[in-house]
mmCIF file of C-alpha atoms in Angstrom:
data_model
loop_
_atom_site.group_PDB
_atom_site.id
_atom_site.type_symbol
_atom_site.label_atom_id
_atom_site.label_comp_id
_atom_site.label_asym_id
_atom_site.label_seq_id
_atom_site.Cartn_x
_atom_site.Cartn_y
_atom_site.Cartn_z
ATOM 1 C CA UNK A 1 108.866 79.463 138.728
ATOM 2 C CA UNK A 2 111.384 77.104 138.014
ATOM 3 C CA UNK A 3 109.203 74.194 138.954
ATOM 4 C CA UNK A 4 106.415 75.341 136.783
ATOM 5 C CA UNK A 5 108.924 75.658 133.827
ATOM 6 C CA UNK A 6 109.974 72.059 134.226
ATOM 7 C CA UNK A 7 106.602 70.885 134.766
ATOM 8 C CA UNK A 8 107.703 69.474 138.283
ATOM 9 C CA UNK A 9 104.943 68.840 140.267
ATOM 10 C CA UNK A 10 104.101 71.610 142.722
ATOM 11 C CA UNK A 11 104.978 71.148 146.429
ATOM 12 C CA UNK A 12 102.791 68.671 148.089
ATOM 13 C CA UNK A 13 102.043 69.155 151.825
ATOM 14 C CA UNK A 14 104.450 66.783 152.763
ATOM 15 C CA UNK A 15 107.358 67.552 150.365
ATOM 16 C CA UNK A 16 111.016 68.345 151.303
ATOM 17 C CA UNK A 17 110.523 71.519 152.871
ATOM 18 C CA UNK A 18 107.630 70.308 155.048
ATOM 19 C CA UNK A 19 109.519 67.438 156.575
ATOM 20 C CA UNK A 20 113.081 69.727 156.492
ATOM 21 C CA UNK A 21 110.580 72.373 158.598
ATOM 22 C CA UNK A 22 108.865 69.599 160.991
ATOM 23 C CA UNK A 23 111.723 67.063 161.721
ATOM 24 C CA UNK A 24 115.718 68.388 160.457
ATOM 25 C CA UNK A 25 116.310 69.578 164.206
ATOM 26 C CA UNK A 26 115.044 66.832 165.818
ATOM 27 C CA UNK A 27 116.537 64.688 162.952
ATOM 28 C CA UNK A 28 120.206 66.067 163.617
ATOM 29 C CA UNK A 29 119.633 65.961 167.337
ATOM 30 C CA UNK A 30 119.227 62.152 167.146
ATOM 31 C CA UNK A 31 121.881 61.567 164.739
ATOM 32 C CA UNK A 32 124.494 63.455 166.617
ATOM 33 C CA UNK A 33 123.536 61.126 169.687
ATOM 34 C CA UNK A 34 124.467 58.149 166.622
ATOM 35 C CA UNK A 35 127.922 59.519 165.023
ATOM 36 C CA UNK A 36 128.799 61.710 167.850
ATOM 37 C CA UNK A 37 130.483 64.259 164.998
ATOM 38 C CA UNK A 38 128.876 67.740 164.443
ATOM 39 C CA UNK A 39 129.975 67.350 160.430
ATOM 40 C CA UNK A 40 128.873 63.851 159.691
ATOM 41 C CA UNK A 41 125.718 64.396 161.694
ATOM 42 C CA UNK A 42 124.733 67.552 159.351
ATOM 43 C CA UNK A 43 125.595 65.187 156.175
ATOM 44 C CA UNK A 44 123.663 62.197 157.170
ATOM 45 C CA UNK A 45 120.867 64.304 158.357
ATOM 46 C CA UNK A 46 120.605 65.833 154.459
ATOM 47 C CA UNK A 47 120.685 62.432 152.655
ATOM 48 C CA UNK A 48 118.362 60.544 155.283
ATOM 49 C CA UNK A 49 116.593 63.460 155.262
ATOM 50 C CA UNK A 50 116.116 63.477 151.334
ATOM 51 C CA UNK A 51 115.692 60.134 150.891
ATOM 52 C CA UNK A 52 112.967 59.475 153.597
ATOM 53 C CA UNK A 53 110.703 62.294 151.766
ATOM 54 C CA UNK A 54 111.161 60.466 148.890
ATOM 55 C CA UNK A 55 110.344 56.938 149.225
ATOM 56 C CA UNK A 56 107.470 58.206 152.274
ATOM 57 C CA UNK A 57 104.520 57.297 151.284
ATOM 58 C CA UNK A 58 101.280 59.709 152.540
ATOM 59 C CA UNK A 59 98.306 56.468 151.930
ATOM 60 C CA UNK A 60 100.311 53.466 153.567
ATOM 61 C CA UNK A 61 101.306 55.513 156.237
ATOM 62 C CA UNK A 62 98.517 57.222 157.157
ATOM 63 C CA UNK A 63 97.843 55.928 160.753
ATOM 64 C CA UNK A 64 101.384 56.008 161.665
ATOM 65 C CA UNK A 65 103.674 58.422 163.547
ATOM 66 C CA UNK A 66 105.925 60.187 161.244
ATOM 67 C CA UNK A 67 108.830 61.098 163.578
ATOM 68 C CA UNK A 68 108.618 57.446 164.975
ATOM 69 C CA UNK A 69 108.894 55.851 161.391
ATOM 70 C CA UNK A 70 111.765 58.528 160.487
ATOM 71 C CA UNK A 71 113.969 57.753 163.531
ATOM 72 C CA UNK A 72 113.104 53.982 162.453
ATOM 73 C CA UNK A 73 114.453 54.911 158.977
ATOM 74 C CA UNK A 74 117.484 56.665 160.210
ATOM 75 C CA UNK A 75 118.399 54.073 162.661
ATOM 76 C CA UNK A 76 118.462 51.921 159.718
ATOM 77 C CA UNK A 77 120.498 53.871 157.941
ATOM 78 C CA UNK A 78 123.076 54.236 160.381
ATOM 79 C CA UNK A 79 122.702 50.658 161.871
ATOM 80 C CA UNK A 80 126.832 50.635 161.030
ATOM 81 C CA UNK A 81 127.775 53.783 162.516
ATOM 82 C CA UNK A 82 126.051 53.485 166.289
ATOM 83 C CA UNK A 83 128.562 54.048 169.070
ATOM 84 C CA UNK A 84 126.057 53.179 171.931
ATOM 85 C CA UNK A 85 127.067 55.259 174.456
ATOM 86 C CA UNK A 86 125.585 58.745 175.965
ATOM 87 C CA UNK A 87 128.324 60.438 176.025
ATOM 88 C CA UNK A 88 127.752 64.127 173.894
ATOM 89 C CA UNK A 89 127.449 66.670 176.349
ATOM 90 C CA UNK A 90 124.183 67.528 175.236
ATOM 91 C CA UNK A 91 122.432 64.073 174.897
ATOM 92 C CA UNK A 92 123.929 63.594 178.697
ATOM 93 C CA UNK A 93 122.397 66.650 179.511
ATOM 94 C CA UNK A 94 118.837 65.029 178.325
ATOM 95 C CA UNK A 95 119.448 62.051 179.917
ATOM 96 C CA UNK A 96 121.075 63.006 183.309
ATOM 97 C CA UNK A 97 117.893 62.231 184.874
ATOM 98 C CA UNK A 98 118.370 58.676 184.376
ATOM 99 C CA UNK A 99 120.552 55.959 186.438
ATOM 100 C CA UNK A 100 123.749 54.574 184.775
ATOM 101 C CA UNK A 101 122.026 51.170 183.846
ATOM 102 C CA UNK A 102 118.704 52.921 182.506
ATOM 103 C CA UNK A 103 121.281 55.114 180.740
ATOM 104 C CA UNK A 104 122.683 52.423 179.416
ATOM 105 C CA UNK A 105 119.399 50.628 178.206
ATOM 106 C CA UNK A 106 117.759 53.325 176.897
ATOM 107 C CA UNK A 107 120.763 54.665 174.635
ATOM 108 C CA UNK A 108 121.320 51.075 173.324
ATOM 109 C CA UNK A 109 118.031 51.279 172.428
ATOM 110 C CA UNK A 110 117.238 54.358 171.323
ATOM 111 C CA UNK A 111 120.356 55.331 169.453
ATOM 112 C CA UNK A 112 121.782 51.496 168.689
ATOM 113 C CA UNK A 113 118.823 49.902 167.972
ATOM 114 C CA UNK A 114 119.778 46.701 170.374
ATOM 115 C CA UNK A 115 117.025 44.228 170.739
ATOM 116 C CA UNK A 116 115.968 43.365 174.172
ATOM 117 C CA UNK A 117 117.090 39.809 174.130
ATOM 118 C CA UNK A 118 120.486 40.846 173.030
ATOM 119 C CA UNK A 119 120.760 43.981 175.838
ATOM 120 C CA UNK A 120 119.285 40.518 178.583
ATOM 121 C CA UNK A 121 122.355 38.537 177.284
ATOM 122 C CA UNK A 122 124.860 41.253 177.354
ATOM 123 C CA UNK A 123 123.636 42.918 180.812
ATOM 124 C CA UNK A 124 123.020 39.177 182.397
ATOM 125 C CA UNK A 125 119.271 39.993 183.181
ATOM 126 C CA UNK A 126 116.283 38.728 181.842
ATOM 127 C CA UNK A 127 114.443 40.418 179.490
ATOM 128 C CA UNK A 128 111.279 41.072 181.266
ATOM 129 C CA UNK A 129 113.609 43.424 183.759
ATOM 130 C CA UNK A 130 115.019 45.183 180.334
ATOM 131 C CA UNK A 131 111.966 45.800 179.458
ATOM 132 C CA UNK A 132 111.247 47.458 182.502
ATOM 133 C CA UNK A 133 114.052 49.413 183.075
ATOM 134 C CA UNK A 134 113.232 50.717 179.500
ATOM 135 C CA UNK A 135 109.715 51.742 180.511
ATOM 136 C CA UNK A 136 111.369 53.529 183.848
ATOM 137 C CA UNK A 137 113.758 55.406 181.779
ATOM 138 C CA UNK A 138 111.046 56.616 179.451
ATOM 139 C CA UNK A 139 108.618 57.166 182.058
ATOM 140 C CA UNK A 140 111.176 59.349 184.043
ATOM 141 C CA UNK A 141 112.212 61.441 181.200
ATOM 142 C CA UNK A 142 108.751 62.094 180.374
ATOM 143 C CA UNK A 143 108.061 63.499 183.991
ATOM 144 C CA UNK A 144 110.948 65.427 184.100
ATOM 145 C CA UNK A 145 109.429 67.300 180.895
ATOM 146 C CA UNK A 146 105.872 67.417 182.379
ATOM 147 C CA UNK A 147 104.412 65.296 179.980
ATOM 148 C CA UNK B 1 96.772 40.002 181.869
ATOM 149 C CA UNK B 2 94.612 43.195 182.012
ATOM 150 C CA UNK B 3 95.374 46.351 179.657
ATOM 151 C CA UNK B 4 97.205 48.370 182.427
ATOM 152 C CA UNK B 5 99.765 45.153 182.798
ATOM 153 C CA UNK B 6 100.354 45.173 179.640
ATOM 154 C CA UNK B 7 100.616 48.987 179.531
ATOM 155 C CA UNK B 8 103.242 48.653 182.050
ATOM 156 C CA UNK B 9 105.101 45.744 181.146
ATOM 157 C CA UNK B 10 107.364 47.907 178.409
ATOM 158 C CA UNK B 11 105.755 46.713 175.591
ATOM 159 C CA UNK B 12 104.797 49.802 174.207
ATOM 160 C CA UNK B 13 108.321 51.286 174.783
ATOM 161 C CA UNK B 14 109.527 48.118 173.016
ATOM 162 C CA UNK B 15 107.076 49.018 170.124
ATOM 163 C CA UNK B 16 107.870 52.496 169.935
ATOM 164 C CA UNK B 17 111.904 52.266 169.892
ATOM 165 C CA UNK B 18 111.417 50.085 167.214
ATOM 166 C CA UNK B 19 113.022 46.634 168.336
ATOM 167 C CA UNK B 20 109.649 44.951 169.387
ATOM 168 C CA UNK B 21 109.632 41.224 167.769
ATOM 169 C CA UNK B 22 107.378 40.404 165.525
ATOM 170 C CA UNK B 23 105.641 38.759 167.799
ATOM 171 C CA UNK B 24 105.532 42.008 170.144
ATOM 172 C CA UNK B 25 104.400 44.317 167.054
ATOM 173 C CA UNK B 26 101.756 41.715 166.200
ATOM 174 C CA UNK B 27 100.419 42.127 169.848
ATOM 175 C CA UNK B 28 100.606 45.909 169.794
ATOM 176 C CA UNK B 29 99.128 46.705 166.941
ATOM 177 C CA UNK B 30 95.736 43.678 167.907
ATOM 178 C CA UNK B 31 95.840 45.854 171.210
ATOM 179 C CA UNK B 32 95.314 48.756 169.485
ATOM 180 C CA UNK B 33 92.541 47.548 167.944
ATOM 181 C CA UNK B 34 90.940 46.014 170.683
ATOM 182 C CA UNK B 35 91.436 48.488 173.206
ATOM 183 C CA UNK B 36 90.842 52.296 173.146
ATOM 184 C CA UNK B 37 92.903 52.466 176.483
ATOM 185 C CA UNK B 38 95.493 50.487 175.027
ATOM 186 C CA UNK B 39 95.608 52.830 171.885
ATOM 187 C CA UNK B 40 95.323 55.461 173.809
ATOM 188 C CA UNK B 41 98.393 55.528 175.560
ATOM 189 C CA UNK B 42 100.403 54.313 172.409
ATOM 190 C CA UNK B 43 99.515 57.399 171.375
ATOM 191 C CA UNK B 44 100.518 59.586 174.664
ATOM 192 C CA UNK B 45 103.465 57.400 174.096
ATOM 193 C CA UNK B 46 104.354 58.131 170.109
ATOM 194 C CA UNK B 47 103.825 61.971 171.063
ATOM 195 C CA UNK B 48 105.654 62.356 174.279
ATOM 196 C CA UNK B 49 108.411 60.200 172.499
ATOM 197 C CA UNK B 50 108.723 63.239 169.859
ATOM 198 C CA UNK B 51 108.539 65.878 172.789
ATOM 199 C CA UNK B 52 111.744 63.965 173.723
ATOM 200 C CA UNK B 53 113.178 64.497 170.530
ATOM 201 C CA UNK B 54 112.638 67.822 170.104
ATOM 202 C CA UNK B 55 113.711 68.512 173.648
ATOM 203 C CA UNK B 56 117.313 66.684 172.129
ATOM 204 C CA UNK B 57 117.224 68.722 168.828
ATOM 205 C CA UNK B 58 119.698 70.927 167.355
ATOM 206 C CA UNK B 59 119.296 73.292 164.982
ATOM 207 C CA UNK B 60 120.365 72.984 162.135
ATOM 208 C CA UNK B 61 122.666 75.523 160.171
ATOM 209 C CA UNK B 62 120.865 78.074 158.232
ATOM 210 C CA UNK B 63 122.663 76.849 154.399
ATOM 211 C CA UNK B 64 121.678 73.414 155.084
ATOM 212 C CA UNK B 65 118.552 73.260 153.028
ATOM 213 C CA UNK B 66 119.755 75.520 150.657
ATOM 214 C CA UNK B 67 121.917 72.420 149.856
ATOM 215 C CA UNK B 68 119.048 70.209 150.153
ATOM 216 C CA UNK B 69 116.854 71.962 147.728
ATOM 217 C CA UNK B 70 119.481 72.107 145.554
ATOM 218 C CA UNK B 71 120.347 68.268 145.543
ATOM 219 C CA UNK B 72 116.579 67.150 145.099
ATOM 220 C CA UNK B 73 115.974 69.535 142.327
ATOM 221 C CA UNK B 74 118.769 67.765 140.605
ATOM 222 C CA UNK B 75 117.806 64.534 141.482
ATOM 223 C CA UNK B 76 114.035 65.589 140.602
ATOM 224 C CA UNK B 77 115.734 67.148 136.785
ATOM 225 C CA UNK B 78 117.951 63.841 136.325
ATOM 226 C CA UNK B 79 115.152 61.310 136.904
ATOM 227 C CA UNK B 80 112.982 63.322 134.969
ATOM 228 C CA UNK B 81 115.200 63.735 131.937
ATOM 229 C CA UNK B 82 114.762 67.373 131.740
ATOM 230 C CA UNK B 83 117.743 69.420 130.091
ATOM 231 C CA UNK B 84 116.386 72.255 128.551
ATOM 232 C CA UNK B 85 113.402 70.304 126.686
ATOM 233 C CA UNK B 86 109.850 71.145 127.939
ATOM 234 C CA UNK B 87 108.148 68.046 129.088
ATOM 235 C CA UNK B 88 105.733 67.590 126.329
ATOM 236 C CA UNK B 89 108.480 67.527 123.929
ATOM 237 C CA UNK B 90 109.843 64.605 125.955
ATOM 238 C CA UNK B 91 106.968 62.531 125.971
ATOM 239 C CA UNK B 92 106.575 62.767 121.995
ATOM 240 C CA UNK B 93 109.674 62.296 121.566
ATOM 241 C CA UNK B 94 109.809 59.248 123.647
ATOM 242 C CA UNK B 95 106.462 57.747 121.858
ATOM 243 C CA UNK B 96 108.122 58.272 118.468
ATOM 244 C CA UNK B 97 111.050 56.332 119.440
ATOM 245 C CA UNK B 98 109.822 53.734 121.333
ATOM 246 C CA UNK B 99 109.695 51.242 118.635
ATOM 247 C CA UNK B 100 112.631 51.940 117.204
ATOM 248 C CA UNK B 101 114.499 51.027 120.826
ATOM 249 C CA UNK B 102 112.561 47.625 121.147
ATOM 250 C CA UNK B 103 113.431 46.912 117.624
ATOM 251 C CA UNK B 104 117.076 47.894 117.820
ATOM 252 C CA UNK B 105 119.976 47.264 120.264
ATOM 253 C CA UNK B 106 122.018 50.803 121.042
ATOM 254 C CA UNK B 107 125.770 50.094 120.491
ATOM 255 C CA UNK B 108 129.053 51.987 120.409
ATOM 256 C CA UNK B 109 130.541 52.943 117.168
ATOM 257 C CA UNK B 110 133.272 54.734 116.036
ATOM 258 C CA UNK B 111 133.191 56.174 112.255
ATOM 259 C CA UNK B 112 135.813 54.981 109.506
ATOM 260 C CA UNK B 113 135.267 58.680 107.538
ATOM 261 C CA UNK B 114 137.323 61.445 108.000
ATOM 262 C CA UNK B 115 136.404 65.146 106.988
ATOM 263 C CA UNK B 116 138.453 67.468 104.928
ATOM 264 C CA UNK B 117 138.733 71.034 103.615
ATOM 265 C CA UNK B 118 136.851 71.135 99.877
ATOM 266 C CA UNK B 119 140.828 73.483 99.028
ATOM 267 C CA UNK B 120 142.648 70.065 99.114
ATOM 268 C CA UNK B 121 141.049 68.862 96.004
ATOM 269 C CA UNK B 122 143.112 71.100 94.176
ATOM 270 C CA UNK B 123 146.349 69.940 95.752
ATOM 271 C CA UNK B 124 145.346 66.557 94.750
ATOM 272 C CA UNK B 125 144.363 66.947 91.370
ATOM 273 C CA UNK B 126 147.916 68.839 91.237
ATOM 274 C CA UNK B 127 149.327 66.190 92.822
ATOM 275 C CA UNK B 128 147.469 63.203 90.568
ATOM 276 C CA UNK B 129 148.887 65.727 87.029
ATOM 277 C CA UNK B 130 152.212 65.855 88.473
ATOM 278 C CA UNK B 131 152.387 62.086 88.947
ATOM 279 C CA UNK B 132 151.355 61.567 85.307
ATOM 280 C CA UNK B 133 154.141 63.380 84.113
ATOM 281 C CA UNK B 134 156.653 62.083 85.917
ATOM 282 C CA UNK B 135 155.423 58.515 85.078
ATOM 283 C CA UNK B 136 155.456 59.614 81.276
ATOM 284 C CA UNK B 137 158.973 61.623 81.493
ATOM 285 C CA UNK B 138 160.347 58.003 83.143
ATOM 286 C CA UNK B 139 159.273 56.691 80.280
ATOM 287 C CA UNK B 140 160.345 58.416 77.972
ATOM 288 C CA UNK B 141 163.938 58.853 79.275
ATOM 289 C CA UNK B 142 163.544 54.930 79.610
ATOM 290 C CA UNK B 143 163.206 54.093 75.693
ATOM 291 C CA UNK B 144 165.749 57.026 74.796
ATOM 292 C CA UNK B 145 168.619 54.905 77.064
ATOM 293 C CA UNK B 146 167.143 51.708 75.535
ATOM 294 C CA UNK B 147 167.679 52.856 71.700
ATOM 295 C CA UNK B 148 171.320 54.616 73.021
ATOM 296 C CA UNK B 149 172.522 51.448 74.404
ATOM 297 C CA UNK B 150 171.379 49.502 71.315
ATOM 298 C CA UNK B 151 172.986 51.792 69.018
ATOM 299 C CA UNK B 152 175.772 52.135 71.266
ATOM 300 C CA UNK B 153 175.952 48.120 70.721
ATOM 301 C CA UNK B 154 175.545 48.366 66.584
ATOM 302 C CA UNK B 155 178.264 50.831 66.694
ATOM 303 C CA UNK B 156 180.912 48.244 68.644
ATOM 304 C CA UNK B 157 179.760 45.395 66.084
ATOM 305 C CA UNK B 158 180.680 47.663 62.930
ATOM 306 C CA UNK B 159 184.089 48.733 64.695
ATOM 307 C CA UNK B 160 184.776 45.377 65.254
ATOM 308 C CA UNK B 161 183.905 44.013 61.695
ATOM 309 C CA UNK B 162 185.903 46.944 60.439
ATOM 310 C CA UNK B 163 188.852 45.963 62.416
ATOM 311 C CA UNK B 164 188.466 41.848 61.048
ATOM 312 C CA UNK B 165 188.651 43.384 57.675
ATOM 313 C CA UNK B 166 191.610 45.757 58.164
ATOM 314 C CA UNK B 167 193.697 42.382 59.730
#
């Protein structure tokens, strides 16, 4: 109703509560891993939230994988707030499978958004090995959940 | 290097976490293209990748989009314009005007005129009266003190004449 009064347009089938629905859990999940705080996790999860239904764009994105270009988004968002470490009880508990370097890799990664040249220079191995222990890490995780 | 090389070199992880060069995404997304097996597991990849996430999620609390709602219905209102004005009004509105804002520059003024109570015009009219009298009583006891003081002078020249003639 109060759409319709305002002449807002009616909800599209990706509008706020479609992507809230679809991706806030995983959304928060991820974040918390970033800002390690329950609080600022739930805040930046509303505005990237808010602002990624917004500027997304249903044409130019068509062929693309939405939760991949979200995490993108929020990783952007939060490029200054990264502590890249596993160290939340829960995201350890996700990633226990994993070896303390892959650990390592993979949340510098995932969470920090660290290039692999930079993680070769600051580990003191070259990047083809990164890149491997990357693909191990994933690959493991990925077994462990039957996939 | 064949596909399954490539599959297994940690490219597509590199693609997926998002810090592939641009060199890297270039590659991944000709791949793609190229090869259904390549695309293929980019795919498996992309999916398994959200399994992950959703295997790290945490629910949210149950006011949070409540609050959400909320703040892009505001946002929605505020970009919009709306107040209490149905759109169409809006629009004409904004036609109508148009000209007059290319035509014009808006700026800040503060008025020099200053509204009263419609009573006070008989306290000034009193006012305005009572002046006039005043002004015309000054007057008045003005020319009375001049003609005293000139008498007043006569009267001294006589006494003194009177007294010459007496010596």
């Amino acid at each position: 109703m109060f759409n319709a009064v305002f002449n807002v347009p009616s909800a599209e089938p990706m509008d706020i509560r479609w992507f809230y629905n679809k991706y806030a859990a995983m959304l928060l999940g991820y974040i918390n891993g970033i800002v390690q705080d329950h609080q600022k996790a739930e805040d930046q999860m509303a505005f990237i939230l808010t602002s990624f239904a917004k500027e997304f764009n249903v044409q130019e994105s068509n062929n693309l994988n939405i939760w991949f270009q979200l995490r993108q988004y929020a990783q952007r968002k939060l490029a200054a707030q990264t502590i890249p470490m596993c160290i939340e009880p829960r995201q350890t508990k996700n990633l226990e499978v994993l070896s303390e370097l892959e650990k390592e890799i993979f949340c510098a990664v995932y969470y920090s958004g660290k290039s692999i040249a930079y993680l070769a220079v600051t580990l003191k191995k070259n990047e083809d090995e990164i890149r491997n222990q990357l693909r191990l890490s994933v690959d493991k995780m990925r077994r462990v959940r039957g996939n | 290097m064949e596909i399954k090389e490539i599959i297994n070199s940690g490219l597509l992880e590199t693609y997926v976490m998002g810090v592939a060069t641009a060199e890297e995404t270039a590659q991944v997304l000709l791949l793609k293209k190229q090869s259904p097996e390549f695309g293929d597991a980019l795919d498996q990849l992309e999916y398994d990748m959200e399994l992950l996430a959703q295997g790290m999620a945490i629910e949210p609390p149950s006011g949070l989009f409540k609050k959400i709602e909320d703040e892009v219905n505001e946002i929605q209102l505020r970009e919009r314009g709306l107040t209490n004005r149905p759109y169409y009004e809006d629009f004409e509105k904004d036609s109508q005007d148009k000209n007059t804002r290319e035509r014009y520059i808006e700026v800040e003024s503060e008025s020099n005129q200053m509204r009263i109570h419609k009573a006070w015009r008989w306290v000034f009219a009193a006012v305005f009266i009572l002046g006039k009298i005043f002004l015309a009583t000054a007057i008045y006891f003005y020319l009375e003190s001049k003609q005293a003081k000139e008498q007043l002078e006569m009267l001294k020249t006589e006494m003194r004449q009177i007294k010459a003639e007496n010596r």
